Each structure stands twice: as C-alpha cells, then as structure tokens.
Short mmCIF file of C-alpha atoms in Angstrom, two decimals:
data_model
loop_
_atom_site.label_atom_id
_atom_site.label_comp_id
_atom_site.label_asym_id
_atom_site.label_seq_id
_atom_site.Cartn_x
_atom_site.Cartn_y
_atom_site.Cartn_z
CA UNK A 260 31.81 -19.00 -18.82
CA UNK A 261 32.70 -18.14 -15.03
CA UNK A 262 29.82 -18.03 -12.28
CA UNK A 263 29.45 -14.03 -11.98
CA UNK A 264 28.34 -11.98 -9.15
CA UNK A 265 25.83 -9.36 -9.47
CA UNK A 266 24.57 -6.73 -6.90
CA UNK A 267 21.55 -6.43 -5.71
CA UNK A 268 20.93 -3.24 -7.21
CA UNK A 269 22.39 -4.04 -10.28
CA UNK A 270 19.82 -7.46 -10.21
CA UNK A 271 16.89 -5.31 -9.88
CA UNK A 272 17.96 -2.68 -12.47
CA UNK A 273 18.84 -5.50 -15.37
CA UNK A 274 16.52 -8.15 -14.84
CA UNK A 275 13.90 -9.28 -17.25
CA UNK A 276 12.58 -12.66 -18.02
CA UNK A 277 15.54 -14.26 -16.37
CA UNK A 278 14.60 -16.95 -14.03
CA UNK A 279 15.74 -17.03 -10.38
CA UNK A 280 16.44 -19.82 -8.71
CA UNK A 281 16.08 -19.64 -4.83
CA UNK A 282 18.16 -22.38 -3.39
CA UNK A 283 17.52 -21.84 0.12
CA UNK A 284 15.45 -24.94 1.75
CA UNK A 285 11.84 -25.19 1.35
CA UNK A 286 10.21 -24.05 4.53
CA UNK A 287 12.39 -20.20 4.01
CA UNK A 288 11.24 -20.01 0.45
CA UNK A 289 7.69 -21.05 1.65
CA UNK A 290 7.61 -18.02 4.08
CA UNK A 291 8.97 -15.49 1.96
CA UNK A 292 11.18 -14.88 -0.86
CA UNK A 293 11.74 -12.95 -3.90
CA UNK A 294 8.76 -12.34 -6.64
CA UNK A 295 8.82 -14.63 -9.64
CA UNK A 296 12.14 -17.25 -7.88
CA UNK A 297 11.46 -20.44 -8.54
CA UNK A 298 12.51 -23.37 -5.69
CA UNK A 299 16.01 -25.64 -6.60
CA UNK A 300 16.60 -26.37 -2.85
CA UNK A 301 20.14 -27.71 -2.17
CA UNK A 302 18.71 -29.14 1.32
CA UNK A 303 15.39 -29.87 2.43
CA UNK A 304 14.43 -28.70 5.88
CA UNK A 305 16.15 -31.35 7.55
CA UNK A 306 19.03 -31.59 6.18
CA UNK A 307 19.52 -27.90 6.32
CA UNK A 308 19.05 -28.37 10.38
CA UNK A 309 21.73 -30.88 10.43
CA UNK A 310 24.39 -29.17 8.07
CA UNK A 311 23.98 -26.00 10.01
CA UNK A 312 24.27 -27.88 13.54
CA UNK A 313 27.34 -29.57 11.95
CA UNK A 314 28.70 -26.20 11.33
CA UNK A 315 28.17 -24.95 14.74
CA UNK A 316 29.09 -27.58 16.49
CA UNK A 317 32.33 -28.82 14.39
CA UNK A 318 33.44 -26.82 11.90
CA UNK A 319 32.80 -25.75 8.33
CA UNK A 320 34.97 -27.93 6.61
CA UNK A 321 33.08 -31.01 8.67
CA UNK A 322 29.71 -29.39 7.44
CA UNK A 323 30.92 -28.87 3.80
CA UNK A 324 31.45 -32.58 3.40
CA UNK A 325 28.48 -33.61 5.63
CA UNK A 326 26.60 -31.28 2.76
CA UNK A 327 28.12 -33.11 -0.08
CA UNK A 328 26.67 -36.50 0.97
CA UNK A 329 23.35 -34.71 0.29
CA UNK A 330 24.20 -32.52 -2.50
CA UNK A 331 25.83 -35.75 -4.36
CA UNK A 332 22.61 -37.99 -5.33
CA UNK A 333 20.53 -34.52 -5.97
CA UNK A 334 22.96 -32.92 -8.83
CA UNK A 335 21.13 -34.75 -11.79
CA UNK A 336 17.86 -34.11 -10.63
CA UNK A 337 18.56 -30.04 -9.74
CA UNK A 338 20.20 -29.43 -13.63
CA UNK A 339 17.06 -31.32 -14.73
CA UNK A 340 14.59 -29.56 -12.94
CA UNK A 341 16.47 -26.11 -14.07
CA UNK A 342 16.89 -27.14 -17.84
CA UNK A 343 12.92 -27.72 -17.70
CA UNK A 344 12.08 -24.83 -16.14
CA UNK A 345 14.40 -22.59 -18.44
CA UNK A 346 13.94 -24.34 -21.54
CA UNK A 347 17.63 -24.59 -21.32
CA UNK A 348 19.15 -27.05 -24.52
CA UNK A 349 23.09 -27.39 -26.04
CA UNK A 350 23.92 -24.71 -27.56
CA UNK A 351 21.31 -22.08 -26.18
CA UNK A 352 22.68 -21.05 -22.93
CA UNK A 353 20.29 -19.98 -20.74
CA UNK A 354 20.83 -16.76 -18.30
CA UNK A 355 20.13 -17.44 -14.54
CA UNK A 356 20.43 -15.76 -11.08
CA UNK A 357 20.83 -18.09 -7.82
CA UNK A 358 20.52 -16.46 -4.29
CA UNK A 359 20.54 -18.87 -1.33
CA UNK A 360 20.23 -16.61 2.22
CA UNK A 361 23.92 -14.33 1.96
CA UNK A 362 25.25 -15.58 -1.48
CA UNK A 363 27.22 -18.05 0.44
CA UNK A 364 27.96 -21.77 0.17
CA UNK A 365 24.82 -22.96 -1.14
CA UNK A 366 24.35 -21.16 -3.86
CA UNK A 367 28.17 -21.59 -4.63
CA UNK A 368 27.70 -25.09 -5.05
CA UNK A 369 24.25 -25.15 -6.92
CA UNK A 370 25.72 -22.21 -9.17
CA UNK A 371 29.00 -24.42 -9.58
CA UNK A 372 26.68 -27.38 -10.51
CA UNK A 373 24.88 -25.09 -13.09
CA UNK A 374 27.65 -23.29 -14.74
CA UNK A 375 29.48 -26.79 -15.07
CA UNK A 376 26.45 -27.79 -17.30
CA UNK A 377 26.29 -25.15 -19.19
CA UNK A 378 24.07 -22.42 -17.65
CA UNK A 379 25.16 -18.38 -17.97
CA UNK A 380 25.04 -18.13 -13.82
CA UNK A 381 25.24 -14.64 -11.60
CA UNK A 382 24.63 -14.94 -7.87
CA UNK A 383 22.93 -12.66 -6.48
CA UNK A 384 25.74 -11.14 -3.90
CA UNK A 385 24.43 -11.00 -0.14
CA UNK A 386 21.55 -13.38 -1.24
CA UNK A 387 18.02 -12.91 0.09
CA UNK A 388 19.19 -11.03 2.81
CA UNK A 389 20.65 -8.14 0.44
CA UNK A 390 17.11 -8.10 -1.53
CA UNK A 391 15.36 -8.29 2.31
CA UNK A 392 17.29 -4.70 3.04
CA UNK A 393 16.14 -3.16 -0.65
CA UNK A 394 12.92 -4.36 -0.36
CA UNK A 395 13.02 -2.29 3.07
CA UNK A 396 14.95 0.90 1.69
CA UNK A 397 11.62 0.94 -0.68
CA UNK A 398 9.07 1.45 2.04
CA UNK A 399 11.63 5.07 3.03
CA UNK A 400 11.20 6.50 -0.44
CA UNK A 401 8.77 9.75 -1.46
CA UNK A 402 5.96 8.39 -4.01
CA UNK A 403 2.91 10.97 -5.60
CA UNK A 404 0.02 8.76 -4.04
CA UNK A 405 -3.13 9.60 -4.68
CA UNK A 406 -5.81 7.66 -2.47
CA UNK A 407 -9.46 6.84 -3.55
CA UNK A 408 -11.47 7.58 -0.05
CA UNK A 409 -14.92 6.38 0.74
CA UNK A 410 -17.21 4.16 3.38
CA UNK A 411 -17.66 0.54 2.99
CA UNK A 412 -19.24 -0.46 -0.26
CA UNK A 413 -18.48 2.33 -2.59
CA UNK A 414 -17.20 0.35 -4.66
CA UNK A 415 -13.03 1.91 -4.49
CA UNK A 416 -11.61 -1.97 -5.59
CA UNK A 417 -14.36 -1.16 -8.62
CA UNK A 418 -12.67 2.24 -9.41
CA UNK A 419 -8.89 1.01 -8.91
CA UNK A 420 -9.71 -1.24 -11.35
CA UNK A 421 -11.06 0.93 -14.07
CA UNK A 422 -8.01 3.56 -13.43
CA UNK A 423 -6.24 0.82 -14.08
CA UNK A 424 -8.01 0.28 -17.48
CA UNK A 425 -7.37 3.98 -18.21
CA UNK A 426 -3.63 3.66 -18.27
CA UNK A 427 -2.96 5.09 -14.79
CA UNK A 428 -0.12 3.60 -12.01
CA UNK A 429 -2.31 1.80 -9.15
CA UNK A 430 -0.99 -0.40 -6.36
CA UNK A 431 -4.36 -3.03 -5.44
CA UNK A 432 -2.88 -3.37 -1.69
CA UNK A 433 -5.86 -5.88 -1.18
CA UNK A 434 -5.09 -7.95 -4.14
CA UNK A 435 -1.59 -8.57 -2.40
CA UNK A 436 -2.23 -9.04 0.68
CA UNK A 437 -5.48 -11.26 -0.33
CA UNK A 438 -7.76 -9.67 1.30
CA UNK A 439 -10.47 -7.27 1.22
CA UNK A 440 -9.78 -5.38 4.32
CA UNK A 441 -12.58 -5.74 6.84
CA UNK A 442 -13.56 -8.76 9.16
CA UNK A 443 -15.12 -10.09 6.20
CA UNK A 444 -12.41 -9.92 3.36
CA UNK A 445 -10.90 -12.95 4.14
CA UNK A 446 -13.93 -15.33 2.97
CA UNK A 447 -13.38 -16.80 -0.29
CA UNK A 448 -10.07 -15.50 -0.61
CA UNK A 449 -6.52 -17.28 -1.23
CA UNK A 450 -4.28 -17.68 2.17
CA UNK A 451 -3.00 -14.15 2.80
CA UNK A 452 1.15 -14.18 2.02
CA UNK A 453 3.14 -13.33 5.42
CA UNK A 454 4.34 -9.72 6.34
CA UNK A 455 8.05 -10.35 5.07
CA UNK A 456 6.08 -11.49 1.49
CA UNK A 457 3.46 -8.90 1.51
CA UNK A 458 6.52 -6.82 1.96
CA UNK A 459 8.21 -8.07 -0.75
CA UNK A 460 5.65 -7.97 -3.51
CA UNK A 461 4.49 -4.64 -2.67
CA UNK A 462 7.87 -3.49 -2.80
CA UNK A 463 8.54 -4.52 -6.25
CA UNK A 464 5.07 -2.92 -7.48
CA UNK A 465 6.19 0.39 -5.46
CA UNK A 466 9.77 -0.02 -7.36
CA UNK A 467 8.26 -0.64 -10.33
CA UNK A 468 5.81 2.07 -10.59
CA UNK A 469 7.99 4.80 -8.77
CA UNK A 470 8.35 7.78 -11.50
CA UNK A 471 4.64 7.89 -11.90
CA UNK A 472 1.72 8.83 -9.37
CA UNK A 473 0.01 5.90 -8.01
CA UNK A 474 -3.25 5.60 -7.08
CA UNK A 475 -4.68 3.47 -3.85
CA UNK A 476 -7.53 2.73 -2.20
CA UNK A 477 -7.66 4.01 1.09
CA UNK A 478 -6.97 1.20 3.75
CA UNK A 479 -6.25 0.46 7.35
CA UNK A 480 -2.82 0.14 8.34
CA UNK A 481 -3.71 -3.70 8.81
CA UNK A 482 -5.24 -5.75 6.23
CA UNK A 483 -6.03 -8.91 7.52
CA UNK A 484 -3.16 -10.73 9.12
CA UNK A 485 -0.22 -8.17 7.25
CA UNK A 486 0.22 -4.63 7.59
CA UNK A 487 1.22 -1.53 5.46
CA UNK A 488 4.89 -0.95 6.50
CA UNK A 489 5.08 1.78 9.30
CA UNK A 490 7.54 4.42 7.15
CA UNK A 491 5.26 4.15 4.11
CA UNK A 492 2.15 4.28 5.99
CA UNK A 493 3.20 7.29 7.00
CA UNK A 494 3.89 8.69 3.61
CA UNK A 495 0.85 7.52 2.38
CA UNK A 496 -1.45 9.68 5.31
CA UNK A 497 0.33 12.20 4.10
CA UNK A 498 -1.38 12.39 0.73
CA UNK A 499 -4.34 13.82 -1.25
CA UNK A 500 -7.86 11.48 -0.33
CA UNK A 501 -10.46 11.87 -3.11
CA UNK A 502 -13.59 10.68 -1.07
CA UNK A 503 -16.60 9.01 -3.20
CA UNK A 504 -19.72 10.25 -1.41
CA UNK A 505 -21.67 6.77 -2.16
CA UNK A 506 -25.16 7.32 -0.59
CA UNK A 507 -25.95 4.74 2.31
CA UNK A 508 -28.47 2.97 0.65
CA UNK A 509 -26.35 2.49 -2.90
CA UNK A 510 -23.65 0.99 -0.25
CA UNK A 511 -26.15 -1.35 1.38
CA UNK A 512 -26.81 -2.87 -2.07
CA UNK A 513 -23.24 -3.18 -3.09
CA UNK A 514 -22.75 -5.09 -0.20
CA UNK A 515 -25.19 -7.67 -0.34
CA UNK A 516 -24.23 -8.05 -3.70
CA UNK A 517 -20.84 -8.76 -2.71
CA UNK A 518 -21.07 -10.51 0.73
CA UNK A 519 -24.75 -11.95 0.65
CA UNK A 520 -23.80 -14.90 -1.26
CA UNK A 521 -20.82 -15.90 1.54
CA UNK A 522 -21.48 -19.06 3.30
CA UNK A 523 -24.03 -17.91 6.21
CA UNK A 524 -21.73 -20.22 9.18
CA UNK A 525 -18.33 -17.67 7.43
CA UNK A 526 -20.31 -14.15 7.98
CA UNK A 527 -21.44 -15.22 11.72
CA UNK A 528 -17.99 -16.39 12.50
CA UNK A 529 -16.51 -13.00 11.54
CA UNK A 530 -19.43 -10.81 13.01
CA UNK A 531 -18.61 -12.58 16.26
CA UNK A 532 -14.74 -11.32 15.68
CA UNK A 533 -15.87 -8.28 15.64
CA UNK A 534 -18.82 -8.50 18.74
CA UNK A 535 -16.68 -6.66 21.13
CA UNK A 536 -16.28 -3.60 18.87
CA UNK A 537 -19.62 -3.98 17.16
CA UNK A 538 -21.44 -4.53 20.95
CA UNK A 539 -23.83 -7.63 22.34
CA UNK A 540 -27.15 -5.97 21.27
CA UNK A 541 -26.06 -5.18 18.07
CA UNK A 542 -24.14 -8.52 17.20
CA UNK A 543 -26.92 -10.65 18.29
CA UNK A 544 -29.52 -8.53 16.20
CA UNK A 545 -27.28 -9.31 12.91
CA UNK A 546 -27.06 -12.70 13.40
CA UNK A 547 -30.38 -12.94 13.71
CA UNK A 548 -31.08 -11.35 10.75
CA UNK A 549 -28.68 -14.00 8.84
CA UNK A 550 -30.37 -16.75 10.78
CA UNK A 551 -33.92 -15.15 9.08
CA UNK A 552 -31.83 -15.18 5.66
CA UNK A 553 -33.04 -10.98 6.11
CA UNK A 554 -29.40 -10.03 5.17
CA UNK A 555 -29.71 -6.49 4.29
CA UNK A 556 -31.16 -5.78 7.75
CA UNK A 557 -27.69 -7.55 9.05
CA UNK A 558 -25.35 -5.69 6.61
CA UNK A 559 -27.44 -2.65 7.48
CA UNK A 560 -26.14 -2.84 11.21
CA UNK A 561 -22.70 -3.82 10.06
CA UNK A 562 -22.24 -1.09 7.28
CA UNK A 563 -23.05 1.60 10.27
CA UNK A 564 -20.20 0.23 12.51
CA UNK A 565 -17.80 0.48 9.68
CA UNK A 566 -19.14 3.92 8.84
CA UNK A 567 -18.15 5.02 12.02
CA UNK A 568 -15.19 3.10 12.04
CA UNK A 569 -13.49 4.65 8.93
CA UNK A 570 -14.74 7.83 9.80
CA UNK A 571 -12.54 7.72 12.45
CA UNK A 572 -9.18 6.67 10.37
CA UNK A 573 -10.18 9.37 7.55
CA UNK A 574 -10.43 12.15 10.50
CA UNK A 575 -7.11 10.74 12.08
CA UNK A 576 -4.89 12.40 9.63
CA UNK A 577 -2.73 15.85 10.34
CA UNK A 578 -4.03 18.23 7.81
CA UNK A 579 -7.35 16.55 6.72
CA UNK A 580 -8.55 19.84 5.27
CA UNK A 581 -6.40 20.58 3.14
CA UNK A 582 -6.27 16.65 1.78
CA UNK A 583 -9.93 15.84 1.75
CA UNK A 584 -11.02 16.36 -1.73
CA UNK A 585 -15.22 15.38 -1.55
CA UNK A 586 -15.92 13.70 -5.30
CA UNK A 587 -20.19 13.72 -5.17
CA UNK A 588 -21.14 10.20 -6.95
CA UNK A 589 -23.19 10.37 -10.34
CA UNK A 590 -24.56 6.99 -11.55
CA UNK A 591 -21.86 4.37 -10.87
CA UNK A 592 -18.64 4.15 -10.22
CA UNK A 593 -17.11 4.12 -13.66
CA UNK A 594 -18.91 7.42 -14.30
CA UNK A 595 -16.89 8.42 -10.59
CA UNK A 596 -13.57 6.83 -12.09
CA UNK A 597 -13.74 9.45 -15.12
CA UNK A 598 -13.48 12.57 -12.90
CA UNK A 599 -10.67 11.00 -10.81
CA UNK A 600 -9.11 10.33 -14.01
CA UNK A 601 -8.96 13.92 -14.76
CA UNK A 602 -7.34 14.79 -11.51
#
C-alpha cells in the first residue's frame, strides 16, 4: 500500500488509537510536540545541525546523501522500535501517522522505510508546523465557559474535580500546566511543559470538549512559567464566574492542610519571590512564623495578600455585575459542587 497524505484537519477529525510517530530530532520533540506522538528520530541533534548546514551551505542533493550515511545503520533499529511500539506483526498491518517539522524529507524517508516493511503510513501534510497553526486557530474559537470563582483555599481544584465526577466538560488548566497557580504551586509538582506544549495540550482538551460547556477554575493569565493564550484569555473574562464564598478561617485550614506539609527551606524560597509584592515587614513576619514551625500564623499573612491579590483580577473584568454570580458555601465543597451542578 502507497505512503498517503492526510491533512491536518482531516488527522484530527479521524484519529483514534493510531500511533504517531514524530520523527523530528530529539531536542524539538523534547520542547513541544503533538499529544500522545511517540519519538522515531531520523537524526539526533547533531546530526540534524550538520544535515541542515549541509543544505545551506551546498545543496540539497549534497545534504540528502550526507543524511543517508546516518539514516543507513538506523533503518533496522527505527522498524524495530515502531513494530514494538505498535504491536505491529505479518499479516496485521498496523495504521500510522509520521510528521517530521513540514511533512518534508524526513518523514518521507522514515515513512518510505515504514511502508516498505509493511506499515499502513499517512504523513501528516505540513508536519508539526500545520498542527502548530490548528492548535493556534483553537485558542480564536467561542466556547460556553463557565468559571468556578473564589479566594485562595476554597477548595475550586476540589470542585473541578467532583464536576468532573458528575459527568460535566472541565478543562483542569493547573493539571496541564503542572502547577497550582500561586508562588507556591510549583512545590512537589512535575516540571511545568513549555508555552508551545501547554499550548498544545490545552488545545486538544478545548477541541475535544468544544460542543459542550466547560467548566474552569478561575486563574491568572500566568500559571507558573506558561500562560493562558492572549485570544482565549480574553474569551474566557468574558464569561459567567460562580464565586464560592469560603469563609477566611475554613480557607486558612485548607491551606495548611495542603501546603503545611511542603518542605519548610521550599515555602521560604517562594515567600521571598514574592517579598517585593508581599512587603519587608510582612515577609519577614512569615518566615518567622515557619522558622517557629507556627504555620497558620504564616499562611494567615500570606492568604491576606492573595485575598487582595485576586480581588483585584476578579474586579478587573468589563461587566463584573452582570457575571458575578455569589454561590454562599454550606458544609464542604462537594455539597458547593451540587448547586453548581444545577447551573
């Protein structure tokens, strides 16, 4: 069967359990590429650099053949590693997509390789870069968002959750870009992804979730080291808040239940990323109070400046009034999660 070529839109539409292979060198896959790919690298880093300066500085018929002396020794090893990760055997062809950056040359040689063995092939046409502009087209579309509001320690991620449970659309925008949000989130978490992969996985979810309403938690643009793309950050200020009126004290619990187990040397690190904002008096104070292991007193100083702080993004919205929905908070939060249910 002939290598085929498949759109991009025509890729996202049909896929299912399909694997990907992303044949683009390591260090571009490593920064970003498309949810689920797997690696089958034609060149390594390297040899990318020196095929591409061959190409530049000779012509592509010099860096074709400069290419091969690579490609050569790697063929058995790339059909191996893509008949294990397929479960690929004689007589049970095995459909595949390959994308290397435009659907050029590499993946015309790795699909070549892989069709010649006996794999069902389609390359993705205009390779990562094509899925780079949907991904982007995503972030311009109209969604019904519907944003759980609320200070620090209400216990939204709790609530998202438990939608979730319920059978309702949510995007966990902290759970991609691994992070929790505040100077603290990043403690005990994963590396966060870069922008262009943040981008890319919460374009999928957006793609994949599109016809229904969606519920988030209410975030700052900038979560961590990524950010919410500008065009749907926009959309989403635009959208109803449902505010959990968590009394102060309930919050101060929930977050030394959350953060009071952190490594002591973590929190003071971040407090002093903050000391500017959060002021010398005050930052001093809570670090004392982690120094006297009194952490409630600490998170009690911290949980005001963050008060004040997302006061300020919930108020900096066109329209509040007619957005701000006040929810008052019974009990817990899976009691609260059963009225926004029957929003």
């Amino acid at each position: 069967m002939a290598v085929q070529k498949i759109s991009i839109s025509d890729f996202i539409a049909q896929r299912t359990t399909e694997k990907i292979f992303d044949v683009r060198s390591p260090g571009e896959y490593n920064h970003a590429h498309i949810p689920f790919a797997n690696t089958l690298p034609l060149f390594d880093d390297e040899e990318r650099k020196q095929v591409g300066t061959t190409y530049k500085q000779k012509s592509r018929e010099h860096a074709i053949k400069y290419g091969l002396d690579f490609f050569g020794p790697k063929m058995r090893a790339m059909v191996e590693q893509a008949e294990k990760e397929t479960g690929h055997h004689s007589g049970d062809p095995k459909n595949i997509f390959v994308h290397c950056w435009r659907g050029g040359m590499r993946s015309a040689a790795v699909a070549w390789l892989l069709d010649l063995y006996g794999f069902n092939v389609s390359i993705i046409d205009g390779g990562y870069k094509a899925y780079r502009n949907w991904v982007l087209q995503q972030f311009e579309k109209e969604y019904d968002f519907k944003i759980i509001g609320g200070y620090t320690g209400s216990g939204k991620s709790i609530m998202l959750r438990e939608i979730e449970k319920k059978g309702k659309g949510i995007i966990d925008l902290e759970a991609i870009a691994n992070h929790k949000g505040s100077a603290f989130g990043g403690i005990g978490m994963p590396d966060q992804p870069s922008q262009e992969m943040f981008e890319n996985l919460l374009a999928m979810q957006l793609h994949l979730k599109q016809h229904n309403t969606i519920w988030l938690e209410d975030e700052s643009q900038r979560i961590g080291i990524v950010n919410i793309p500008h065009p749907l950050w926009n959309t989403i200020r635009k959208m109803p808040v449902y505010f959990i009126e968590v009394p102060f004290e309930q919050r101060l619990e929930n977050i030394v239940l959350e953060y009071g187990p952190l490594e002591k040397d973590k929190l003071i690190t971040s407090i002093v990323r903050i000391q500017k904002r959060l002021g010398p008096l005050e930052t001093k104070t809570a670090i004392g109070h982690i120094l006297e292991n009194d952490l409630k007193e600490c998170f009690r100083i911290l949980l005001q400046y963050y008060d004040k702080t997302y006061e300020k993004g919930l108020h900096n919205r066109e329209s509040l009034d007619t957005l701000l929905n006040r929810i008052p908070f019974v009990t817990d939060q899976k009691t609260c999660t059963e009225t926004l249910c029957a929003i």
